[in-house]
Coordinates of C-alpha atoms in Angstrom, one line a residue:
M214 CA 67.6 34.9 -27.8
K215 CA 67.8 31.2 -27.2
T216 CA 69.4 30.2 -23.9
F217 CA 71.0 27.0 -22.8
E218 CA 72.3 25.4 -19.6
A219 CA 75.7 26.0 -21.0
E220 CA 76.6 29.7 -21.0
V221 CA 77.2 31.0 -24.5
T222 CA 80.4 32.9 -25.1
Y223 CA 80.4 35.5 -27.9
K224 CA 83.2 37.3 -29.7
P225 CA 83.0 40.6 -31.6
L226 CA 82.7 40.7 -35.3
S227 CA 84.4 43.4 -37.4
P228 CA 81.8 46.0 -38.4
P229 CA 80.8 46.0 -42.1
K230 CA 82.7 48.3 -44.4
V231 CA 81.7 49.4 -47.9
G232 CA 83.2 46.9 -50.4
L233 CA 82.8 43.4 -51.6
G234 CA 79.2 44.2 -52.4
Y235 CA 78.3 45.9 -49.1
Q236 CA 76.9 49.4 -49.8
G237 CA 76.2 50.6 -46.3
F238 CA 72.7 50.6 -44.7
D239 CA 70.6 52.4 -47.2
P240 CA 66.9 51.4 -47.5
R241 CA 65.6 52.3 -50.9
V242 CA 63.9 51.0 -54.0
E243 CA 65.3 50.9 -57.5
V244 CA 64.5 49.2 -60.8
L245 CA 67.4 47.6 -62.7
P246 CA 66.4 47.7 -66.4
K247 CA 66.6 44.9 -68.9
G248 CA 70.1 44.8 -70.3
W249 CA 71.7 46.2 -67.0
S250 CA 75.1 44.6 -66.4
K251 CA 77.4 44.9 -63.4
D252 CA 81.0 45.4 -64.4
G253 CA 80.6 43.2 -67.5
K254 CA 78.8 40.4 -65.8
K255 CA 75.8 38.6 -67.1
P256 CA 73.3 41.2 -68.4
L257 CA 69.7 41.1 -67.2
T258 CA 67.0 39.7 -69.5
C259 CA 64.2 41.5 -67.7
D260 CA 63.6 44.5 -65.4
I261 CA 64.3 43.7 -61.7
L262 CA 62.8 45.7 -58.9
V263 CA 65.2 45.8 -55.9
E264 CA 64.1 46.7 -52.4
H265 CA 67.2 47.2 -50.3
D266 CA 67.4 46.7 -46.5
V267 CA 63.9 45.7 -45.8
G268 CA 63.4 45.0 -42.1
Y269 CA 61.5 42.0 -40.7
K270 CA 60.9 41.9 -36.9
V271 CA 61.0 38.5 -35.3
R272 CA 59.3 37.3 -32.1
D273 CA 61.8 38.7 -29.6
G274 CA 61.7 42.2 -31.2
V275 CA 65.0 41.9 -33.2
T276 CA 64.9 43.2 -36.7
L277 CA 66.6 41.3 -39.6
Y278 CA 67.3 42.9 -42.9
A279 CA 66.9 41.6 -46.4
D280 CA 67.2 42.6 -50.0
I281 CA 64.2 41.7 -52.2
L282 CA 64.8 41.2 -56.0
R283 CA 61.5 40.7 -57.9
P284 CA 59.5 41.4 -60.9
P285 CA 58.2 45.1 -60.8
T286 CA 54.5 43.9 -61.0
G287 CA 52.4 41.0 -60.1
K288 CA 52.3 38.5 -57.2
V289 CA 55.0 35.9 -57.2
P290 CA 56.4 33.1 -54.9
A291 CA 59.5 34.0 -52.9
L292 CA 62.7 32.0 -52.6
V293 CA 64.5 32.8 -49.3
C294 CA 68.3 32.7 -49.2
W295 CA 69.4 32.7 -45.6
S296 CA 73.0 33.1 -44.3
P297 CA 75.3 35.5 -42.4
F298 CA 77.7 36.1 -45.3
G299 CA 76.2 39.4 -46.6
K300 CA 73.2 39.8 -48.8
K301 CA 75.3 41.6 -51.4
F302 CA 78.5 39.5 -51.2
N303 CA 78.1 37.8 -54.5
G304 CA 79.2 34.5 -56.0
L305 CA 81.7 35.8 -58.6
D306 CA 83.6 37.9 -55.9
A307 CA 83.6 34.8 -53.6
L308 CA 84.9 32.6 -56.3
K309 CA 87.8 34.9 -57.0
L310 CA 88.7 34.8 -53.3
M311 CA 88.1 31.1 -52.5
A312 CA 88.0 29.0 -55.7
P313 CA 91.0 27.9 -57.7
F314 CA 90.7 29.0 -61.3
N315 CA 87.2 30.3 -60.6
L316 CA 86.2 26.7 -61.0
G317 CA 86.4 27.3 -64.7
L318 CA 83.4 29.6 -64.7
S319 CA 83.6 32.7 -66.9
D320 CA 83.1 36.3 -65.6
D321 CA 79.7 36.5 -67.3
A322 CA 78.4 33.2 -65.8
L323 CA 76.5 35.2 -63.1
S324 CA 74.9 38.6 -62.8
G325 CA 76.6 39.7 -59.5
L326 CA 73.2 40.0 -57.9
E327 CA 73.3 36.5 -56.4
K328 CA 74.1 36.1 -52.8
F329 CA 77.1 34.0 -52.1
E330 CA 76.0 30.3 -52.5
G331 CA 72.6 31.4 -53.6
P332 CA 70.5 31.4 -56.8
D333 CA 71.0 34.2 -59.4
P334 CA 68.1 36.6 -59.6
A335 CA 68.9 37.2 -63.2
F336 CA 67.6 33.7 -63.9
W337 CA 64.8 33.5 -61.3
V338 CA 63.1 36.9 -61.6
E339 CA 62.5 36.4 -65.3
K340 CA 60.8 33.0 -64.4
G341 CA 58.4 34.8 -62.1
Y342 CA 60.0 34.5 -58.7
A343 CA 61.3 36.9 -56.0
I344 CA 64.7 36.3 -54.5
V345 CA 64.9 37.4 -50.8
N346 CA 68.4 37.5 -49.5
V347 CA 68.4 37.7 -45.7
D348 CA 71.3 38.6 -43.4
N349 CA 70.6 36.5 -40.3
R350 CA 70.6 37.7 -36.8
G351 CA 73.7 39.7 -35.8
S352 CA 75.3 39.7 -39.3
F353 CA 75.9 43.0 -41.1
D354 CA 73.0 45.4 -40.3
S355 CA 70.7 42.8 -38.8
E356 CA 70.2 43.3 -35.1
G357 CA 71.1 40.9 -32.2
S358 CA 73.9 38.5 -31.7
C359 CA 74.8 36.0 -34.4
A360 CA 73.9 32.4 -33.6
V361 CA 75.6 29.8 -35.7
L362 CA 72.7 27.7 -36.9
G363 CA 70.6 25.8 -34.4
S364 CA 67.0 26.5 -33.2
Q365 CA 67.5 30.3 -33.0
E366 CA 68.0 30.5 -36.7
G367 CA 65.1 28.2 -37.2
E368 CA 62.7 30.4 -35.2
D369 CA 64.0 33.5 -36.9
G370 CA 63.5 31.9 -40.3
H371 CA 60.0 30.9 -39.4
D372 CA 59.1 34.4 -38.4
V373 CA 60.7 36.1 -41.4
I374 CA 59.1 33.6 -43.9
E375 CA 55.6 34.3 -42.5
R376 CA 56.1 38.0 -42.8
I377 CA 57.4 37.7 -46.4
A378 CA 54.3 35.6 -47.3
K379 CA 52.1 38.5 -46.3
E380 CA 53.9 41.0 -48.5
P381 CA 51.6 42.5 -51.2
W382 CA 53.9 41.3 -54.0
C383 CA 54.0 37.7 -52.6
S384 CA 51.7 35.0 -53.7
G385 CA 51.8 33.5 -50.2
S386 CA 54.1 30.6 -51.3
V387 CA 57.7 30.6 -50.0
G388 CA 60.6 28.2 -50.8
M389 CA 64.2 28.1 -49.8
A390 CA 67.3 27.5 -51.9
G391 CA 71.1 27.6 -51.9
N392 CA 74.3 25.8 -50.9
S393 CA 76.1 25.3 -47.7
H394 CA 74.9 27.6 -44.9
L395 CA 72.0 28.5 -47.2
A396 CA 71.2 24.8 -47.2
Q397 CA 72.0 24.1 -43.6
S398 CA 69.6 26.8 -42.4
Q399 CA 66.8 25.1 -44.4
W400 CA 67.0 22.0 -42.1
F401 CA 66.6 24.2 -39.0
I402 CA 63.9 26.6 -40.4
A403 CA 61.8 23.9 -42.1
A404 CA 61.8 21.9 -38.9
Q405 CA 59.9 24.8 -37.3
R406 CA 57.2 24.2 -39.9
P407 CA 56.3 27.8 -41.0
P408 CA 52.9 27.4 -42.7
S409 CA 53.9 29.4 -45.8
L410 CA 57.1 27.4 -46.5
K411 CA 55.9 25.1 -49.2
A412 CA 59.1 23.4 -50.4
I413 CA 62.9 23.4 -49.8
A414 CA 66.0 22.7 -51.8
P415 CA 68.9 22.1 -49.4
W416 CA 71.7 21.7 -51.9
E417 CA 74.7 20.5 -49.9
G418 CA 73.7 21.0 -46.3
C419 CA 75.4 19.6 -43.2
A420 CA 72.8 18.9 -40.5
D421 CA 74.9 18.4 -37.4
M422 CA 77.4 21.2 -36.9
F423 CA 79.1 19.5 -33.9
R424 CA 79.7 16.0 -35.4
E425 CA 80.0 16.9 -39.1
T426 CA 81.8 20.3 -39.0
F427 CA 83.2 21.7 -35.8
V428 CA 84.2 18.7 -33.6
R429 CA 84.6 15.7 -36.0
G430 CA 85.0 12.5 -34.2
G431 CA 85.5 14.4 -31.0
I432 CA 88.5 16.4 -32.4
Y433 CA 88.2 20.2 -32.8
C434 CA 88.0 21.0 -36.6
A435 CA 86.6 24.6 -36.7
D436 CA 89.7 26.5 -37.6
L437 CA 88.3 27.4 -41.0
F438 CA 85.3 29.0 -39.3
D439 CA 87.5 30.7 -36.7
E440 CA 90.2 32.1 -38.9
L441 CA 88.5 32.7 -42.2
I442 CA 84.7 32.8 -42.1
S443 CA 84.1 34.6 -38.8
K444 CA 87.0 37.0 -39.3
Y445 CA 86.8 37.9 -43.0
V446 CA 83.4 36.8 -44.4
I447 CA 80.9 37.5 -41.6
H448 CA 80.7 41.1 -40.3
G449 CA 78.3 42.7 -37.9
R450 CA 78.0 42.9 -34.1
E451 CA 79.0 39.7 -32.3
I452 CA 79.0 35.9 -32.9
E453 CA 79.1 32.8 -30.9
S454 CA 82.8 31.9 -30.4
I455 CA 83.0 28.3 -31.5
R456 CA 86.5 27.9 -30.2
A457 CA 85.7 29.4 -26.7
M458 CA 82.6 27.2 -26.5
F459 CA 84.7 24.1 -27.2
D460 CA 87.4 25.1 -24.8
K461 CA 84.7 25.4 -22.1
Y462 CA 82.5 22.5 -23.2
P463 CA 84.6 19.9 -25.3
L464 CA 81.8 17.3 -24.9
A465 CA 78.3 17.4 -26.4
N466 CA 75.7 19.3 -24.3
D467 CA 72.5 21.1 -24.9
Y468 CA 74.3 23.9 -26.7
W469 CA 76.1 21.6 -29.2
N470 CA 73.1 19.3 -29.6
D471 CA 70.9 22.3 -30.6
K472 CA 73.1 22.5 -33.7
R473 CA 71.8 19.0 -34.8
A474 CA 68.7 19.7 -37.0
D475 CA 65.5 17.8 -36.2
I476 CA 65.1 16.7 -39.8
G477 CA 62.3 14.3 -38.9
N478 CA 60.0 17.3 -38.3
I479 CA 60.2 18.4 -41.9
N480 CA 57.1 17.4 -43.9
I481 CA 57.2 19.5 -47.1
P482 CA 58.6 18.6 -50.6
T483 CA 62.4 18.5 -50.4
Y484 CA 64.9 18.3 -53.2
I485 CA 68.4 17.4 -51.8
T486 CA 71.8 17.4 -53.5
G487 CA 75.2 16.2 -52.3
T488 CA 78.6 15.4 -53.6
W489 CA 81.1 12.8 -52.4
S490 CA 84.0 15.2 -52.6
N491 CA 82.7 17.7 -50.0
T492 CA 83.7 16.5 -46.5
M493 CA 81.3 18.9 -44.8
H494 CA 77.8 18.4 -46.2
G495 CA 77.5 14.9 -47.7
M496 CA 76.3 13.0 -44.6
G497 CA 73.7 15.8 -43.9
A498 CA 72.3 15.2 -47.4
I499 CA 71.9 11.5 -46.7
R500 CA 70.3 12.0 -43.3
G501 CA 68.0 14.5 -44.9
W502 CA 66.9 11.9 -47.4
L503 CA 66.4 9.2 -44.8
Q504 CA 64.6 11.3 -42.2
V505 CA 62.4 13.9 -43.8
D506 CA 58.8 13.1 -43.1
T507 CA 57.5 13.3 -46.6
S508 CA 57.2 11.0 -49.6
E509 CA 57.8 14.0 -51.9
K510 CA 61.5 13.9 -51.7
W511 CA 64.4 13.7 -54.2
L512 CA 68.1 13.0 -53.8
R513 CA 70.7 13.8 -56.4
F514 CA 74.4 13.2 -55.8
H515 CA 76.5 14.9 -58.5
P516 CA 80.2 14.7 -59.4
Y517 CA 81.0 18.4 -59.0
Q518 CA 82.0 20.9 -56.4
E519 CA 78.8 22.4 -54.9
W520 CA 79.2 25.9 -56.4
Y521 CA 79.9 24.5 -59.8
D522 CA 76.7 22.5 -59.8
L523 CA 74.7 25.5 -58.6
W524 CA 76.2 28.1 -61.0
G525 CA 78.0 26.2 -63.8
V526 CA 75.5 23.5 -64.8
P527 CA 72.5 25.0 -66.6
E528 CA 70.5 21.7 -66.3
S529 CA 70.6 22.0 -62.5
N530 CA 68.9 25.4 -62.6
Q531 CA 66.3 24.2 -65.0
E532 CA 65.5 21.2 -62.9
L533 CA 65.3 23.3 -59.7
L534 CA 62.9 25.6 -61.6
K535 CA 60.7 22.7 -62.5
F536 CA 60.7 21.6 -58.8
F537 CA 59.6 25.0 -57.5
D538 CA 57.1 25.5 -60.3
R539 CA 55.4 22.3 -59.2
Y540 CA 55.3 23.1 -55.5
L541 CA 55.2 26.9 -55.3
K542 CA 53.1 27.6 -58.3
G543 CA 51.1 24.4 -58.5
I544 CA 52.0 23.8 -62.2
E545 CA 51.3 20.2 -63.2
N546 CA 54.6 19.8 -65.1
G547 CA 55.5 16.1 -64.5
W548 CA 58.1 16.8 -61.8
E549 CA 57.0 13.7 -59.9
S550 CA 58.4 11.5 -62.7
T551 CA 61.9 12.8 -61.9
P552 CA 63.9 9.8 -60.6
R553 CA 63.8 9.9 -56.8
V554 CA 67.5 8.9 -56.4
R555 CA 70.4 9.7 -58.7
M556 CA 74.0 9.0 -57.9
A557 CA 77.4 9.9 -59.2
L558 CA 80.4 7.6 -59.8
L559 CA 83.8 9.2 -59.6
K560 CA 86.4 7.9 -62.1
F561 CA 89.5 9.8 -60.9
G562 CA 92.4 10.8 -63.0
Q563 CA 91.7 12.3 -66.4
T564 CA 88.5 10.4 -67.0
P565 CA 85.2 12.3 -66.5
S566 CA 83.0 11.2 -63.7
V567 CA 79.5 9.8 -64.3
A568 CA 76.4 11.7 -63.3
G569 CA 72.7 10.8 -63.2
V570 CA 73.0 7.1 -62.2
V571 CA 69.4 6.2 -61.3
E572 CA 68.9 4.0 -58.3
E573 CA 65.8 2.7 -56.5
D574 CA 66.8 4.1 -53.1
F575 CA 69.8 5.1 -50.9
P576 CA 71.5 3.3 -49.4
I577 CA 71.1 1.2 -52.5
P578 CA 69.1 -1.9 -52.0
N579 CA 71.0 -5.2 -52.2
T580 CA 74.3 -3.5 -51.5
N581 CA 76.9 -6.1 -50.7
Y582 CA 78.5 -4.8 -47.5
T583 CA 81.8 -6.8 -47.6
K584 CA 84.4 -7.1 -44.9
A585 CA 87.9 -6.4 -46.3
Y586 CA 90.3 -7.6 -43.6
L587 CA 93.6 -5.9 -42.7
S588 CA 96.1 -8.6 -43.5
P589 CA 99.9 -9.0 -43.4
N590 CA 102.0 -7.7 -46.3
E591 CA 99.9 -4.6 -46.6
K592 CA 97.0 -6.5 -48.1
L593 CA 93.2 -6.2 -47.9
T594 CA 91.8 -9.7 -48.1
F595 CA 88.2 -11.1 -48.0
D596 CA 89.3 -14.0 -45.8
K597 CA 90.2 -13.3 -42.2
P598 CA 93.8 -13.9 -41.4
T599 CA 94.1 -16.9 -39.0
S600 CA 97.2 -15.8 -37.1
G601 CA 97.3 -12.6 -35.1
S602 CA 99.8 -9.8 -35.3
A603 CA 100.2 -6.1 -34.6
L604 CA 101.4 -3.3 -36.9
S605 CA 102.1 0.2 -35.7
Y606 CA 102.7 3.8 -36.9
S607 CA 104.0 6.9 -35.2
A608 CA 101.0 8.7 -33.9
T609 CA 102.6 12.1 -33.8
S610 CA 104.1 11.9 -37.3
Q611 CA 102.5 13.9 -40.1
T612 CA 103.8 11.4 -42.7
D613 CA 103.7 7.9 -41.2
F614 CA 100.7 5.7 -41.9
L615 CA 99.7 2.1 -42.4
K616 CA 98.2 1.0 -45.8
F617 CA 96.4 -2.1 -47.0
T618 CA 95.5 -2.7 -50.7
H619 CA 93.5 -4.9 -52.9
T620 CA 93.5 -5.0 -56.8
F621 CA 90.2 -5.7 -58.5
D622 CA 90.2 -8.4 -61.3
K623 CA 87.0 -7.0 -62.8
A624 CA 85.1 -3.7 -63.1
T625 CA 83.8 -2.8 -59.6
R626 CA 82.0 0.0 -58.0
I627 CA 82.0 1.1 -54.3
L628 CA 78.8 3.1 -53.8
G629 CA 77.5 3.8 -50.3
I630 CA 78.7 4.2 -46.7
P631 CA 81.9 2.4 -45.7
K632 CA 83.0 1.8 -42.1
A633 CA 86.3 0.8 -40.4
V634 CA 86.2 -1.6 -37.4
L635 CA 89.6 -1.6 -35.8
Y636 CA 91.3 -3.1 -32.8
M637 CA 93.9 -0.7 -31.5
S638 CA 96.1 0.1 -28.5
C639 CA 98.7 2.6 -27.4
N640 CA 101.4 1.8 -24.9
E641 CA 102.3 5.5 -24.2
H642 CA 98.9 7.2 -23.8
D643 CA 95.3 6.7 -22.6
D644 CA 93.7 7.9 -25.8
M645 CA 94.1 7.8 -29.6
D646 CA 93.0 10.2 -32.4
I647 CA 92.5 8.0 -35.4
F648 CA 92.2 9.0 -39.0
V649 CA 91.3 6.7 -41.9
I650 CA 90.8 7.2 -45.7
I651 CA 90.0 5.0 -48.7
R652 CA 92.0 5.8 -51.8
K653 CA 91.7 4.6 -55.4
L654 CA 94.8 3.1 -57.0
S655 CA 95.7 3.2 -60.6
A656 CA 96.6 0.1 -62.5
A657 CA 100.2 1.0 -61.8
G658 CA 99.4 1.0 -58.0
E659 CA 99.6 4.8 -57.6
P660 CA 97.1 6.7 -55.4
M661 CA 94.9 8.8 -57.6
L662 CA 93.2 12.1 -57.4
C663 CA 89.7 13.2 -58.6
L664 CA 89.0 16.7 -60.0
N665 CA 85.8 18.2 -58.7
V666 CA 85.1 20.3 -61.8
P667 CA 85.4 19.5 -65.5
W668 CA 88.9 19.8 -66.9
E669 CA 87.7 21.7 -70.0
G670 CA 87.3 25.0 -68.2
L671 CA 90.7 25.1 -66.5
P672 CA 94.0 26.5 -67.6
V673 CA 95.7 23.3 -66.5
K674 CA 95.4 19.8 -68.0
T675 CA 97.1 17.6 -65.4
F676 CA 97.2 17.4 -61.6
D677 CA 100.9 18.1 -61.7
E678 CA 100.2 21.6 -63.2
I679 CA 98.0 22.7 -60.3
P680 CA 100.1 24.9 -58.0
E681 CA 100.5 23.7 -54.4
K682 CA 98.6 26.7 -53.0
L683 CA 95.6 25.9 -55.1
R684 CA 95.5 22.2 -54.2
T685 CA 92.5 22.5 -51.9
E686 CA 89.4 20.4 -51.3
V687 CA 87.5 22.8 -53.4
I688 CA 88.8 21.2 -56.6
L689 CA 90.6 18.0 -55.4
Y690 CA 89.4 14.8 -53.8
K691 CA 91.5 11.9 -52.5
G692 CA 88.7 9.7 -51.1
P693 CA 86.3 9.3 -48.2
T694 CA 87.7 9.9 -44.7
G695 CA 86.8 9.0 -41.1
I696 CA 87.9 10.5 -37.8
L697 CA 87.5 9.4 -34.2
R698 CA 89.0 10.1 -30.8
A699 CA 89.0 6.6 -29.2
S700 CA 87.9 7.8 -25.7
Q701 CA 84.7 9.0 -27.4
R702 CA 84.0 5.6 -29.2
A703 CA 80.7 5.0 -27.4
I704 CA 77.8 4.5 -29.9
D705 CA 74.1 5.2 -29.5
H706 CA 72.6 2.7 -32.0
G707 CA 69.2 4.2 -31.6
Q708 CA 70.4 7.5 -33.2
S709 CA 72.6 5.9 -35.9
M710 CA 71.0 6.5 -39.2
H711 CA 72.9 3.5 -40.7
A712 CA 74.9 0.6 -39.3
N713 CA 78.0 2.0 -41.1
W714 CA 77.5 5.6 -39.8
P715 CA 77.5 5.1 -36.0
F716 CA 76.2 8.0 -33.9
H717 CA 78.7 8.9 -31.3
P718 CA 77.1 10.9 -28.5
H719 CA 80.4 12.5 -27.6
D720 CA 79.0 13.3 -24.2
R721 CA 81.6 11.3 -22.1
E722 CA 85.1 10.1 -22.2
E723 CA 86.2 6.5 -21.7
R724 CA 89.9 6.7 -21.3
I725 CA 91.9 3.6 -22.3
P726 CA 94.6 2.1 -20.0
P727 CA 97.9 2.1 -21.9
G728 CA 98.4 -1.1 -23.7
K729 CA 94.8 -2.2 -23.6
V730 CA 93.3 -3.3 -26.9
V731 CA 89.9 -1.6 -27.7
K732 CA 87.5 -1.9 -30.6
V733 CA 86.7 1.3 -32.4
E734 CA 84.0 1.7 -35.1
I735 CA 84.7 4.7 -37.4
G736 CA 82.1 5.8 -39.8
I737 CA 83.6 6.8 -43.2
W738 CA 81.9 9.4 -45.3
A739 CA 79.8 8.0 -48.1
T740 CA 81.4 7.7 -51.6
G741 CA 80.8 6.5 -55.1
I742 CA 83.9 5.3 -57.0
E743 CA 84.1 3.2 -60.1
F744 CA 87.1 0.9 -60.7
E745 CA 88.3 -0.8 -63.9
A746 CA 89.9 -4.3 -63.8
G747 CA 93.5 -3.9 -62.6
E748 CA 92.8 -0.8 -60.5
G749 CA 92.8 -1.1 -56.8
V750 CA 91.6 0.3 -53.4
Q751 CA 93.9 1.3 -50.6
F752 CA 92.8 1.7 -46.9
E753 CA 95.0 3.9 -44.8
I754 CA 95.2 4.5 -41.0
A755 CA 97.2 7.3 -39.4
G756 CA 97.5 9.8 -36.5
H757 CA 96.9 12.7 -38.9
F758 CA 94.3 13.7 -41.5
R759 CA 95.0 12.0 -44.8
G760 CA 92.6 13.9 -47.1
V761 CA 93.3 16.9 -49.3
S762 CA 92.8 19.5 -46.7
N763 CA 91.3 19.6 -43.2
F764 CA 89.3 22.2 -41.3
G765 CA 91.3 21.7 -38.1
K766 CA 95.0 22.2 -37.3
P767 CA 97.3 19.4 -36.2
E768 CA 97.6 21.1 -32.8
H769 CA 94.2 19.8 -31.9
V770 CA 95.3 16.2 -32.3
K771 CA 96.4 14.8 -28.8
N772 CA 98.3 11.8 -29.8
Q773 CA 101.4 10.4 -28.2
G774 CA 103.8 7.5 -28.9
R775 CA 102.8 4.8 -31.4
H776 CA 99.4 3.4 -32.3
N777 CA 99.2 -0.4 -32.6
V778 CA 96.7 -2.0 -35.0
H779 CA 95.9 -5.6 -34.1
I780 CA 94.9 -7.8 -37.1
G781 CA 94.0 -11.5 -37.5
G782 CA 93.4 -14.1 -34.9
D783 CA 91.2 -12.7 -32.1
Y784 CA 91.1 -9.3 -33.8
D785 CA 89.3 -9.0 -37.1
S786 CA 90.2 -5.5 -37.9
H787 CA 88.5 -4.7 -41.2
V788 CA 86.9 -2.1 -43.4
I789 CA 83.4 -2.6 -44.7
L790 CA 83.1 -1.8 -48.4
P791 CA 79.7 -1.2 -50.0
F792 CA 79.9 -3.0 -53.3
S793 CA 76.9 -2.4 -55.5

């Protein structure tokens, strides 16, 4: 087991119980015949041989267990799907628990054999692939203690892949696929360079768990993991306690930095996807594109929620098949002519978003990074105000915020990575937790929402019809956000992947004397938004999260008093907008 200078604290997991796919530990082999259907779900179009609870021993003697779903005869490539969520916890059951309106997907959209956030064997086995669903270390019946990503998962994945490649049914070529954890694990495993891993498809994968998920901007944001995922989704023996580790080690150290993938060590064909509306994975997709050490790479940002793109867009599956056919089977199918970069532009409101916008690269060459200055009268202007002033908001309020707007006089698109550069002070405290967001305004000046799935499949036709309890980030998007604790404002420019996405080491605090004005640079998650003439943009600053939903509770915010934002004169507070 990987060790660190920091002592790792674990917490017990609830033991797995039969239900939600889990059938108990029962190694066996069966053949599901063509036409087989699970509870009215998608029927199989071919026979599938299923090997249940196959054990793979890794380098420290721990055994991990997998289910293998493959053609009954012949040698085929393997697609490994790696996560702690249960190899039989399937997508349709997960959608019913987590996704409003099932994202508009019908009950027969999937076979029920797919691992949550993974590809459906009903499609892939017929195409001549094996799906290997692995329960990582410490989850369900796999031995050991559950590490939450990092180099331990990378090493385990390396060892399991090399053993799978030697199976008598395997052609020796292995790939990896899936969303979220199944994508995140690919960054860590591929960085270990297992020889038999020939291609990866990290579709929506965060690559720095500390900065992008658990401790955003220096503020604890892991309540979703603590109170939902590690309590009700992951079962097994024990798991790293993210909350206990933060309580002991609130600043970055060797433990936390181990959860930042070494993407530059990946040198195999890589097909990456992302979406602007997911505030967990988008920046990992971009760093993946920028840092993988291969020319055989593709980036596709789409306009949908990640599960919808994986399971609800047939073209996505067909394209992924073409990618793996090229690199796992060696078929000369013209995959290389696929555009290297495709973007999405979100329209917001009732208007469908635009997919498949072909670009030369990302960030887009010749992007016009424009300073929009915070100005009096709640305006964003492209000329710096000459006279200085200060505006303020209650830092402890859950409703108070500052806003600055601009109306476009012609069609405009913001596509890329924005950044806020603010001069701020607080008279009552020596720190500030700062939250920013960019909103789209209608021609009437009202903030707009974007739906993350097509309207056609939903039982509602307007945003007002969506019940409050279903108004989650899964289906709704307000706009890109940024978060920073001001005492952790230090920047390591050498590790910043882009000038507008500063890398904060988060390894020290620089407290601020009350009343002192400091400059803070806040990276804002990348976005792609199209505006018509008469529509506008609104930049907001607050002491609380302004997006649809957050992964951390307000109790983790340590604000006091009022925050002052200094504009004009000596203080050119502004937001950099990427016009393209």
